[in-house]
Short mmCIF file of C-alpha atoms and ligand atoms in Angstrom, two decimals:
data_model
loop_
_atom_site.label_atom_id
_atom_site.label_comp_id
_atom_site.label_asym_id
_atom_site.label_seq_id
_atom_site.Cartn_x
_atom_site.Cartn_y
_atom_site.Cartn_z
CA UNK E 1 124.27 116.19 93.87
CA UNK E 2 124.17 119.00 91.31
CA UNK E 3 127.54 120.56 90.64
CA UNK E 4 127.52 124.37 90.63
CA UNK E 5 131.13 124.51 89.40
CA UNK E 6 129.99 122.90 86.20
CA UNK E 7 126.59 124.58 85.92
CA UNK E 8 125.71 124.73 82.25
CA UNK E 9 122.29 126.24 82.84
CA UNK E 10 121.52 129.57 81.18
CA UNK E 11 120.83 130.68 84.75
CA UNK E 12 124.50 130.17 85.76
CA UNK E 13 125.10 133.94 85.76
CA UNK E 14 121.53 134.96 86.75
CA UNK E 15 121.61 136.99 89.94
CA UNK E 16 118.36 138.84 89.16
CA UNK E 17 116.16 136.28 90.90
CA UNK E 18 115.93 132.63 91.87
CA UNK E 19 112.94 132.49 89.51
CA UNK E 20 115.36 132.22 86.57
CA UNK E 21 116.40 128.65 87.37
CA UNK E 22 115.89 126.20 84.50
CA UNK E 23 114.73 122.55 84.60
CA UNK E 24 117.52 120.01 85.08
CA UNK E 25 117.93 116.97 82.78
CA UNK E 26 116.28 114.75 85.39
CA UNK E 27 113.29 117.09 85.62
CA UNK E 28 112.91 116.98 81.84
CA UNK E 29 113.16 113.18 81.90
CA UNK E 30 110.48 113.06 84.60
CA UNK E 31 108.20 115.23 82.46
CA UNK E 32 108.58 112.86 79.52
CA UNK E 33 107.66 109.83 81.62
CA UNK E 34 104.99 111.48 83.80
CA UNK E 35 101.49 110.13 84.20
CA UNK E 36 99.02 111.84 81.89
CA UNK E 37 95.73 111.55 83.80
CA UNK E 38 93.22 114.41 83.92
CA UNK E 39 93.76 116.26 87.18
CA UNK E 40 90.50 118.22 86.94
CA UNK E 41 88.92 114.79 87.61
CA UNK E 42 91.72 114.07 90.11
CA UNK E 43 92.88 111.15 87.98
CA UNK E 44 96.53 112.04 87.65
CA UNK E 45 98.46 109.87 90.02
CA UNK E 46 101.79 111.80 89.91
CA UNK E 47 99.93 114.98 90.85
CA UNK E 48 98.13 113.18 93.67
CA UNK E 49 101.47 111.77 94.82
CA UNK E 50 103.05 115.23 94.76
CA UNK E 51 100.18 116.76 96.73
CA UNK E 52 100.29 113.95 99.29
CA UNK E 53 104.03 114.45 99.68
CA UNK E 54 103.53 118.17 100.34
CA UNK E 55 100.79 117.39 102.87
CA UNK E 56 103.21 114.99 104.59
CA UNK E 57 106.10 117.47 104.62
CA UNK E 58 103.98 120.34 105.92
CA UNK E 59 101.95 118.25 108.36
CA UNK E 60 98.80 119.67 106.77
CA UNK E 61 95.77 117.55 105.91
CA UNK E 62 95.91 118.21 102.18
CA UNK E 63 97.62 120.17 99.41
CA UNK E 64 96.82 121.44 95.94
CA UNK E 65 99.11 122.18 92.99
CA UNK E 66 98.94 125.81 91.85
CA UNK E 67 100.04 127.35 88.57
CA UNK E 68 102.07 130.04 90.34
CA UNK E 69 102.97 131.45 93.72
CA UNK E 70 100.58 134.31 93.04
CA UNK E 71 97.72 131.90 92.47
CA UNK E 72 98.59 130.03 95.68
CA UNK E 73 98.65 133.25 97.70
CA UNK E 74 95.48 134.74 96.26
CA UNK E 75 93.48 131.54 96.65
CA UNK E 76 95.09 130.81 100.02
CA UNK E 77 93.89 134.12 101.42
CA UNK E 78 90.55 134.00 99.67
CA UNK E 79 89.50 130.69 101.19
CA UNK E 80 89.31 132.53 104.52
CA UNK E 81 87.35 135.56 103.30
CA UNK E 82 83.63 135.37 102.79
CA UNK E 83 81.90 138.72 103.07
CA UNK E 84 83.37 142.23 103.03
CA UNK E 85 84.06 144.47 104.87
CA UNK E 86 87.22 142.62 105.82
CA UNK E 87 90.93 143.25 105.73
CA UNK E 88 94.26 141.49 105.44
CA UNK E 89 97.20 142.57 107.58
CA UNK E 90 100.67 142.08 106.12
CA UNK E 91 104.12 143.61 105.81
CA UNK E 92 104.12 146.66 103.50
CA UNK E 93 106.65 144.84 101.27
CA UNK E 94 104.64 141.60 101.11
CA UNK E 95 104.35 140.07 97.66
CA UNK E 96 100.68 139.17 98.26
CA UNK E 97 99.89 142.86 98.63
CA UNK E 98 102.53 144.80 96.70
CA UNK E 99 103.21 142.55 93.72
CA UNK E 100 100.13 140.61 92.80
CA UNK E 101 98.28 143.09 90.61
CA UNK E 102 95.87 144.20 93.35
CA UNK E 103 94.59 140.63 93.60
CA UNK E 104 93.42 141.08 97.19
CA UNK E 105 91.19 143.97 96.15
CA UNK E 106 89.92 142.34 92.98
CA UNK E 107 89.57 138.68 94.01
CA UNK E 108 88.81 138.99 97.72
CA UNK E 109 87.35 142.48 97.91
CA UNK E 110 89.72 142.98 100.80
CA UNK E 111 91.19 146.09 102.34
CA UNK E 112 94.85 145.73 103.21
CA UNK E 113 96.65 147.00 106.30
CA UNK E 114 100.25 147.23 105.10
CA UNK E 115 102.48 147.40 108.18
CA UNK E 116 106.03 148.78 108.42
CA UNK E 117 107.83 146.48 110.89
CA UNK E 118 109.17 148.53 113.79
CA UNK E 119 112.47 146.64 113.62
CA UNK E 120 112.78 147.38 109.88
CA UNK E 121 113.23 143.68 109.17
CA UNK E 122 110.22 141.44 109.91
CA UNK E 123 106.80 141.69 111.56
CA UNK E 124 106.54 141.01 115.27
CA UNK E 125 103.59 140.42 117.58
CA UNK E 126 103.85 144.05 118.72
CA UNK E 127 103.42 145.29 115.13
CA UNK E 128 100.50 142.93 114.62
CA UNK E 129 98.80 143.95 117.87
CA UNK E 130 99.22 147.60 117.04
CA UNK E 131 97.66 147.39 113.58
CA UNK E 132 95.06 144.62 113.81
CA UNK E 133 91.52 145.94 113.45
CA UNK E 134 89.22 144.30 115.99
CA UNK E 135 85.67 144.93 117.10
CA UNK E 136 82.48 145.97 115.39
CA UNK E 137 83.03 149.64 114.70
CA UNK E 138 81.12 150.12 111.46
CA UNK E 139 83.76 152.54 110.17
CA UNK E 140 86.33 149.76 109.89
CA UNK E 141 87.22 146.66 107.90
CA UNK E 142 88.06 144.07 110.58
CA UNK E 143 91.24 142.03 110.18
CA UNK E 144 90.28 138.52 109.09
CA UNK E 145 93.62 137.31 107.78
CA UNK E 146 97.21 137.96 108.84
CA UNK E 147 99.60 137.07 106.04
CA UNK E 148 103.27 136.47 106.88
CA UNK E 149 105.93 136.15 104.19
CA UNK E 150 108.62 133.68 105.22
CA UNK E 151 111.35 134.39 104.24
CA UNK E 152 110.91 138.08 103.48
CA UNK E 153 113.77 139.62 101.52
CA UNK E 154 115.61 136.43 102.39
CA UNK E 155 115.31 137.24 106.11
CA UNK E 156 114.06 134.66 108.58
CA UNK E 157 111.22 135.49 110.94
CA UNK E 158 111.98 133.64 114.21
CA UNK E 159 109.69 130.66 114.71
CA UNK E 160 108.86 131.92 118.18
CA UNK E 161 107.56 135.21 116.75
CA UNK E 162 105.41 133.28 114.28
CA UNK E 163 104.04 131.20 117.16
CA UNK E 164 103.12 134.31 119.13
CA UNK E 165 101.42 135.96 116.16
CA UNK E 166 99.52 132.77 115.42
CA UNK E 167 98.29 132.46 119.03
CA UNK E 168 97.17 136.08 119.01
CA UNK E 169 95.33 135.50 115.73
CA UNK E 170 93.64 132.34 116.99
CA UNK E 171 92.46 134.15 120.09
CA UNK E 172 90.76 136.75 117.90
CA UNK E 173 89.32 134.40 115.28
CA UNK E 174 91.75 135.65 112.63
CA UNK E 175 93.25 133.22 110.08
CA UNK E 176 96.96 133.14 109.37
CA UNK E 177 98.28 132.66 105.85
CA UNK E 178 101.92 132.05 105.00
CA UNK E 179 103.44 133.25 101.76
CA UNK E 180 106.06 130.55 101.94
CA UNK E 181 107.39 131.04 98.42
CA UNK E 182 110.76 130.50 100.11
CA UNK E 183 109.73 128.49 103.15
CA UNK E 184 112.07 125.83 101.69
CA UNK E 185 114.91 128.26 102.30
CA UNK E 186 113.74 129.01 105.83
CA UNK E 187 113.70 125.33 106.65
CA UNK E 188 117.07 124.70 104.98
CA UNK E 189 118.63 127.60 106.90
CA UNK E 190 117.35 126.58 110.34
CA UNK E 191 116.82 123.41 112.27
CA UNK E 192 113.07 123.82 111.76
CA UNK E 193 111.16 121.48 109.48
CA UNK E 194 108.40 122.68 107.16
CA UNK E 195 105.98 121.13 109.63
CA UNK E 196 107.48 123.19 112.48
CA UNK E 197 106.58 126.33 110.56
CA UNK E 198 103.28 125.16 109.11
CA UNK E 199 101.73 124.23 112.48
CA UNK E 200 101.21 127.97 113.04
CA UNK E 201 99.38 128.68 109.77
CA UNK E 202 95.92 127.95 108.41
CA UNK E 203 97.11 128.07 104.81
CA UNK E 204 100.61 127.91 103.38
CA UNK E 205 101.53 128.71 99.79
CA UNK E 206 104.93 127.56 98.57
CA UNK E 207 106.65 128.09 95.22
CA UNK E 208 108.32 125.26 93.40
CA UNK E 209 109.72 127.30 90.53
CA UNK E 210 112.04 129.60 92.50
CA UNK E 211 115.02 128.25 94.46
CA UNK E 212 113.58 124.78 94.13
CA UNK E 213 114.07 125.00 90.39
CA UNK E 214 111.00 123.22 88.96
CA UNK E 215 109.73 124.78 85.74
CA UNK E 216 106.22 125.81 86.78
CA UNK E 217 104.08 126.47 89.78
CA UNK E 218 103.47 126.36 93.46
CA UNK E 219 101.40 124.48 95.98
CA UNK E 220 98.89 125.37 98.67
CA UNK E 221 98.67 123.31 101.87
CA UNK E 222 95.84 123.47 104.39
CA UNK E 223 92.93 121.55 105.86
CA UNK E 224 90.87 119.18 103.73
CA UNK E 225 87.93 121.57 103.69
CA UNK E 226 90.07 124.60 102.75
CA UNK E 227 91.70 122.63 99.93
CA UNK E 228 88.27 121.54 98.68
CA UNK E 229 87.26 125.20 98.43
CA UNK E 230 90.67 126.13 96.96
CA UNK E 231 90.14 123.56 94.19
CA UNK E 232 86.87 125.28 93.31
CA UNK E 233 88.44 128.76 93.34
CA UNK E 234 91.37 127.51 91.27
CA UNK E 235 88.98 126.15 88.64
CA UNK E 236 87.17 129.49 88.56
CA UNK E 237 90.47 131.23 87.78
CA UNK E 238 91.21 128.86 84.91
CA UNK E 239 93.71 126.91 86.95
CA UNK E 240 92.11 123.48 86.59
CA UNK E 241 94.92 121.67 84.82
CA UNK E 242 94.30 118.58 82.75
CA UNK E 243 97.58 116.63 82.30
CA UNK E 244 99.14 118.26 85.38
CA UNK E 245 101.62 115.38 85.77
CA UNK E 246 104.02 117.04 83.34
CA UNK E 247 104.31 119.88 85.88
CA UNK E 248 104.18 117.96 89.15
CA UNK E 249 106.64 115.23 88.09
CA UNK E 250 109.56 117.72 87.87
CA UNK E 251 108.42 119.24 91.17
CA UNK E 252 108.90 115.85 92.84
CA UNK E 253 112.39 115.69 91.34
CA UNK E 254 113.11 119.21 92.63
CA UNK E 255 112.26 118.13 96.17
CA UNK E 256 114.81 115.33 96.02
CA UNK E 257 117.45 116.90 93.84
CA UNK E 258 117.51 120.62 94.57
CA UNK E 259 116.13 121.16 98.07
CA UNK E 260 119.10 119.39 99.73
CA UNK E 261 121.46 121.80 97.90
CA UNK E 262 119.82 124.91 99.34
CA UNK E 263 122.02 124.98 102.41
CA UNK E 264 125.08 125.23 100.13
CA UNK E 265 123.45 128.13 98.28
CA UNK E 266 123.02 129.84 101.65
CA UNK E 267 126.65 129.14 102.57
CA UNK E 268 127.74 130.73 99.29
CA UNK E 269 125.60 133.78 99.99
CA UNK E 270 127.22 134.12 103.44
CA UNK E 271 130.66 133.81 101.86
CA UNK E 272 129.69 136.46 99.32
CA UNK E 273 128.59 138.72 102.17
CA UNK E 274 132.01 138.32 103.78
CA UNK E 275 133.88 138.97 100.53
CA UNK E 276 131.77 142.03 99.78
CA UNK E 277 132.27 143.40 103.31
CA UNK E 278 136.00 143.37 102.60
CA UNK E 279 135.44 145.95 99.81
CA UNK E 280 133.01 148.05 101.84
CA UNK E 281 129.70 146.68 100.53
CA UNK E 282 126.99 146.79 103.17
CA UNK E 283 123.65 144.91 103.06
CA UNK E 284 120.29 146.67 103.63
CA UNK E 285 119.00 143.85 105.82
CA UNK E 286 120.47 140.68 107.35
CA UNK E 287 121.69 138.00 104.95
CA UNK E 288 120.02 134.88 106.33
CA UNK E 289 119.41 132.78 103.22
CA UNK E 290 119.94 133.35 99.47
CA UNK E 291 119.55 137.14 99.02
CA UNK E 292 121.95 140.02 99.52
CA UNK E 293 120.41 143.48 99.13
CA UNK E 294 123.14 146.02 98.45
CA UNK E 295 122.79 149.23 100.43
CA UNK E 296 124.03 151.44 97.60
CA UNK E 297 124.22 154.61 99.68
CA UNK E 298 126.12 153.14 102.60
CA UNK E 299 128.33 151.15 100.24
CA UNK E 300 129.21 154.24 98.16
CA UNK E 301 128.33 152.48 94.96
CA UNK E 302 126.43 153.97 92.04
CA UNK E 303 123.88 151.39 90.89
CA UNK E 304 123.90 152.67 87.29
CA UNK E 305 127.66 152.11 87.16
CA UNK E 306 127.31 148.69 88.78
CA UNK E 307 124.73 147.50 86.26
CA UNK E 308 126.99 148.65 83.43
CA UNK E 309 129.90 146.71 84.93
CA UNK E 310 127.72 143.61 85.36
CA UNK E 311 127.14 143.68 81.60
CA UNK E 312 130.90 143.86 81.03
CA UNK E 313 131.64 141.02 83.45
CA UNK E 314 128.88 138.83 81.98
CA UNK E 315 126.64 138.62 85.05
CA UNK E 316 122.98 139.59 85.25
CA UNK E 317 121.64 141.91 87.93
CA UNK E 318 118.66 144.26 87.71
CA UNK E 319 118.75 146.18 90.97
CA UNK E 320 120.14 146.10 94.51
CA UNK E 321 119.08 142.49 95.06
CA UNK E 322 121.64 139.74 94.48
CA UNK E 323 119.82 136.40 94.37
CA UNK E 324 121.67 133.10 94.57
CA UNK E 325 120.28 129.69 93.60
CA UNK E 326 121.52 126.19 92.85
CA UNK E 327 122.47 126.96 89.24
CA UNK E 328 124.73 129.95 89.95
CA UNK E 329 128.24 128.91 88.98
CA UNK E 330 131.31 129.61 91.09
CA UNK E 331 132.82 131.49 88.12
CA UNK E 332 129.78 133.78 87.99
CA UNK E 333 130.21 134.65 91.69
CA UNK E 334 133.83 135.61 91.00
CA UNK E 335 132.72 137.72 88.02
CA UNK E 336 130.05 139.43 90.11
CA UNK E 337 132.56 140.30 92.82
CA UNK E 338 134.93 141.69 90.17
CA UNK E 339 132.09 143.80 88.68
CA UNK E 340 131.23 145.18 92.10
CA UNK E 341 134.85 145.98 92.92
CA UNK E 342 135.23 147.77 89.61
CA UNK E 343 131.99 149.71 90.18
CA UNK E 344 133.25 150.84 93.60
CA UNK E 345 136.47 152.06 92.00
CA UNK E 346 134.64 153.93 89.22
CA UNK E 347 132.09 155.44 91.64
CA UNK E 348 134.91 156.92 93.74
CA UNK E 349 136.21 158.77 90.71
CA UNK E 350 132.85 160.18 89.58
CA UNK E 351 132.53 163.97 89.51
CA UNK E 352 130.44 165.57 92.29
CA UNK E 353 127.69 166.58 89.84
CA UNK E 354 127.39 163.10 88.24
CA UNK E 355 123.76 162.16 87.59
CA UNK E 356 123.19 158.46 88.20
CA UNK E 357 121.57 156.39 85.44
CA UNK E 358 119.29 154.75 88.01
CA UNK E 359 115.67 155.55 87.14
CA UNK E 360 114.13 158.20 89.42
CA UNK E 361 112.47 156.43 92.34
CA UNK E 362 114.70 153.37 91.97
CA UNK E 363 113.96 150.09 90.26
CA UNK E 364 110.86 148.87 92.00
CA UNK E 365 109.82 146.68 94.82
CA UNK E 366 112.45 143.96 94.55
CA UNK E 367 115.26 146.47 94.97
CA UNK E 368 114.41 148.02 98.31
CA UNK E 369 113.88 145.92 101.39
CA UNK E 370 114.63 148.64 103.87
CA UNK E 371 112.74 151.90 103.54
CA UNK E 372 115.66 153.74 105.11
CA UNK E 373 118.23 152.54 102.57
C1 PLP Q 401 107.58 136.06 98.20
C2 PLP Q 401 106.90 135.72 96.91
N1 PLP Q 401 105.65 135.28 96.94
C3 PLP Q 401 104.99 134.98 95.81
C4 PLP Q 401 105.57 135.11 94.58
C5 PLP Q 401 104.75 134.81 93.35
O1 PLP Q 401 105.24 133.77 92.62
P1 PLP Q 401 104.89 133.63 91.06
O2 PLP Q 401 105.86 134.50 90.35
O3 PLP Q 401 105.09 132.18 90.82
O4 PLP Q 401 103.49 134.04 90.87
C6 PLP Q 401 106.88 135.59 94.49
C7 PLP Q 401 107.52 135.75 93.18
O5 PLP Q 401 108.65 136.16 93.03
C8 PLP Q 401 107.57 135.91 95.68
O6 PLP Q 401 108.82 136.37 95.67
#
């Protein structure tokens, strides 16, 4: 078991994102002793082993290593889209739409229907029914894919809601993609296995370089025929990797070494939520897994002041999102809490006409998970 008390990773004080995790000694050792076959010819046995393991865990027929979560999402959606006009329905905050460089427009020629969940937290069947474009009205771009991000902002979508959305989609010949960058977290936080979730999706993209801590990449799981097409699309994007074993070997280690620690990361995030509540810090959305989004307004905290204090207390934060992961040290959590407490104290004493150092419009998409915050 990795020991967060003694975390010596440069990511020990990294609360900006769980993407900052660094490879562990055992991952580096696995890279050095990986198989070095050419995976474009499907001759790399560690990569094949990794993909088979993902297929087993997800209950899907097949899986394919991807260079990034973005690549997994874009190819995952694209395998379902053949001829515009067509559209993808997703949450307005969804990474696949808001943070992938307009990939859906460029790579899939897709319109997007970005939906604001009525509950302010996650998409429900009612949202999906309301915004899905059906029929043959030539003015429209019919919905061909529904993409659900699980977790979204660290929040869990109930499995039952996913089931209902999936059944609705199936009934209307719409494919369902999962941006499961953090599906590992969803599974670790609930009694549901990856397979429990994946049964409701046609394609699932998962990241291995976020909370899971491997150095590079992601993986797409689906049917054999979808993965065959995905392999072609991946090659087209320059993602055919030769000695892929150096990247998939540490991913296999991450599954064994880091995934089991995720529940402790979630426990620490819950404990942080409790400690922050004691000094009046309120989250924007529920804290279900490894993220805490500070509601700066309701918490009476000036974000410019907080970021300054983080610098002084030697912890890294870039906006309202506090991200925990397996390499965060216990000392860093104490330092973060001290920085926040100090920022609350300083904010209280600010003059009425104080102009915050926060950039106009905020920090960007990772900072706001609730449009009303
Ligand atoms: C929900 C989600 N999906 C996809 C991605 C894309 O992953 P990558 O940065 O590996 O392209 C991210 C990255 O942070 C993410 O948060």
